[in-house]
Amino acid sequence: MTYRSPHGTMFGREMWHLIVRRSRNVVAAHADDAMCDRCAGPGDCHLLRSAEGYLADPEMLAAEREALS
């Protein structure tokens, strides 16, 4: 059974550690109010909101820990 995260991913659990890694990169890229090409304005970015959501999801973080162990 595929768990659907509250943030919308339909990827299988075996892919979640990659989503978490990408999310960490997105958050780091937006440090100090930096903007990407998808930002509507400083701190207003769909990618950043999604990344922060994934990083707040305990199931996603648990999958990352499992993949790294």
Coordinates of C-alpha atoms in Angstrom, one line a residue:
M1 CA 0.0 0.0 0.0
T2 CA 1.3 3.4 -0.9
Y3 CA 1.1 6.0 1.9
R4 CA 0.0 9.4 0.5
S5 CA 1.8 12.1 2.4
P6 CA -0.3 15.0 3.5
H7 CA 1.9 17.1 1.1
G8 CA 0.7 15.2 -1.9
T9 CA 3.5 12.8 -3.0
M10 CA 2.3 9.6 -4.6
F11 CA 5.8 8.1 -4.9
G12 CA 6.4 4.9 -3.1
R13 CA 8.1 5.0 0.3
E14 CA 11.4 3.8 -1.3
M15 CA 11.7 7.2 -3.0
W16 CA 10.9 9.4 0.0
H17 CA 14.5 9.8 1.1
L18 CA 15.2 11.4 -2.2
I19 CA 12.3 13.8 -1.8
V20 CA 13.6 14.7 1.6
R21 CA 17.1 15.2 0.3
R22 CA 15.8 17.5 -2.5
S23 CA 13.7 19.3 0.0
R24 CA 16.7 20.0 2.2
N25 CA 18.5 21.4 -0.9
V26 CA 15.5 23.7 -1.8
V27 CA 15.4 25.1 1.8
A28 CA 19.2 25.7 1.7
A29 CA 18.9 27.4 -1.7
H30 CA 16.4 29.8 -0.2
A31 CA 18.5 30.7 2.8
D32 CA 18.8 34.5 3.5
D33 CA 15.7 35.2 1.5
A34 CA 17.4 34.1 -1.8
M35 CA 15.0 33.5 -4.6
C36 CA 14.7 30.9 -7.3
D37 CA 13.1 31.2 -10.8
R38 CA 9.8 30.0 -9.4
C39 CA 9.6 32.5 -6.5
A40 CA 6.7 35.0 -6.7
G41 CA 8.7 37.1 -4.3
P42 CA 11.0 36.8 -1.3
G43 CA 9.8 34.0 0.9
D44 CA 6.9 33.3 -1.5
C45 CA 7.8 30.1 -3.4
H46 CA 5.7 27.0 -4.1
L47 CA 8.8 24.8 -4.1
L48 CA 9.9 26.2 -0.7
R49 CA 6.4 25.6 0.9
S50 CA 6.3 22.1 -0.4
A51 CA 9.9 21.4 0.8
E52 CA 9.1 22.7 4.3
G53 CA 6.0 20.5 4.3
Y54 CA 7.9 17.4 3.4
L55 CA 10.5 18.2 6.1
A56 CA 7.8 18.6 8.7
D57 CA 6.2 15.2 7.9
P58 CA 7.4 12.6 10.4
E59 CA 6.7 9.7 8.0
M60 CA 8.9 11.2 5.3
L61 CA 11.7 11.7 7.9
A62 CA 11.3 8.2 9.2
A63 CA 11.7 6.9 5.6
E64 CA 14.9 8.9 5.2
R65 CA 16.3 7.5 8.5
E66 CA 15.5 3.9 7.3
A67 CA 17.2 4.5 3.9
L68 CA 20.3 5.9 5.5
S69 CA 20.6 3.0 8.0

